[in-house]
């Protein structure tokens, strides 16, 4: 099948041919001109229209050899139809000298002009080809080239897709000039690994993403060697760069788009699970396809009001009074029924649709606060917001809009996960302070499960920490977890923030947390997450051990 790559390769192979191909093309064109000369002679001479067939080889000479080629083949064609070609064969009437001389000059001019125009056109097409199919930094073929590649034969291929994960850090710390040098040296390393991996074609898909099409049967040992080589040090003039690589590999499929998709799935799986590389298997695909199918339905679900909010109470341990509630999103799918949050939230957080969902959750929470107030329930509501979204201008714009409407943003508590990666505490702290200027407070969710607990509450303006339920659920039987909870509460108070324990399931755990000085609790001991009307009924239950 002819495609863009095939056409551009054809042009590259035949325009300005070299070596034996050049001689062959010249012989063929001269032979074609002689053949046309024969046709003109046997059809009656230059008096008849067949002489115009000579424009065809002149055009080909112009296309293949440019201006000079057009002039040469124009002159050759003119001479073939010149002094020895009768104007009328039947009468053997020869042409006047001025007749064929003018024709030779005309053919040369036409051939030269065609050659010049076609030369410009071919050079322009080559430039377009370079811009379209090659990376300007490394001169390697790009993703579009790969997508238009036709695989031939029954060879077994593998596509190794890799990404330099610390590329953005290198830009911020070293600058674009140095990172451009890194990319060039990394590309050079890729193009020189044929002996190790048994041959392969290298592609530069984007700034920090490369691909290698392995053209021979590869084994796990080959992939291990490839992974090791890719992670080798890149030496710069004044420093060394250690590339952090995520590598995914997919077996051959005739659809290049599908091949890239599978390799990308494998790469993401390797990155998520901290593997040196990962070879695509169908199970990964099935899970990602399911996630994608759910994601594709989310806009419709949001518009169709399939999402709804539940509220899980939080109480003050000392006063046993209701302090607030955590807002939890639920999805009632028309065909699949209730879809658990862990089936769509993790995938949702990797997409830009999280912006719309977060906006919707805060908007519905503010509406719920006013609903509860009308029922005599004046509480705070906490919502989960990805840390990376805190800096998003769209989030700040939403808060400004809510504030301009007079909505009770001071009743909103924003929960962020400790496990969210922070590269710049100063930047995040500034963004959090801007958010707090509109009224919301902040709590650190899943406290104790990450690696930077003290740094988070020391460097960022949190008001509360939530001790993860993995330490709380067995606090009545696990001495070690009880000590962790005690230390967390003490640390919170030293840092002048309050402490909430989630996952409290019985009164014994409640009493232990009260004795340890915990400020607030949340869990099934109080209630499971409830819809708004159920939550209102729970708050007003006269038999409850807890009060408003």
Coordinates of C-alpha atoms in Angstrom, one line a residue, residues 48 62 70 130 156 208 231 333:
X48 CA 2.5 15.5 -37.4
X62 CA 14.0 17.6 -15.5
X70 CA 16.2 19.3 -18.4
X130 CA 12.0 16.4 6.9
X156 CA 8.8 -11.0 14.3
X208 CA 11.9 12.9 25.8
X231 CA 20.2 3.9 32.0
X333 CA -24.2 3.7 36.2

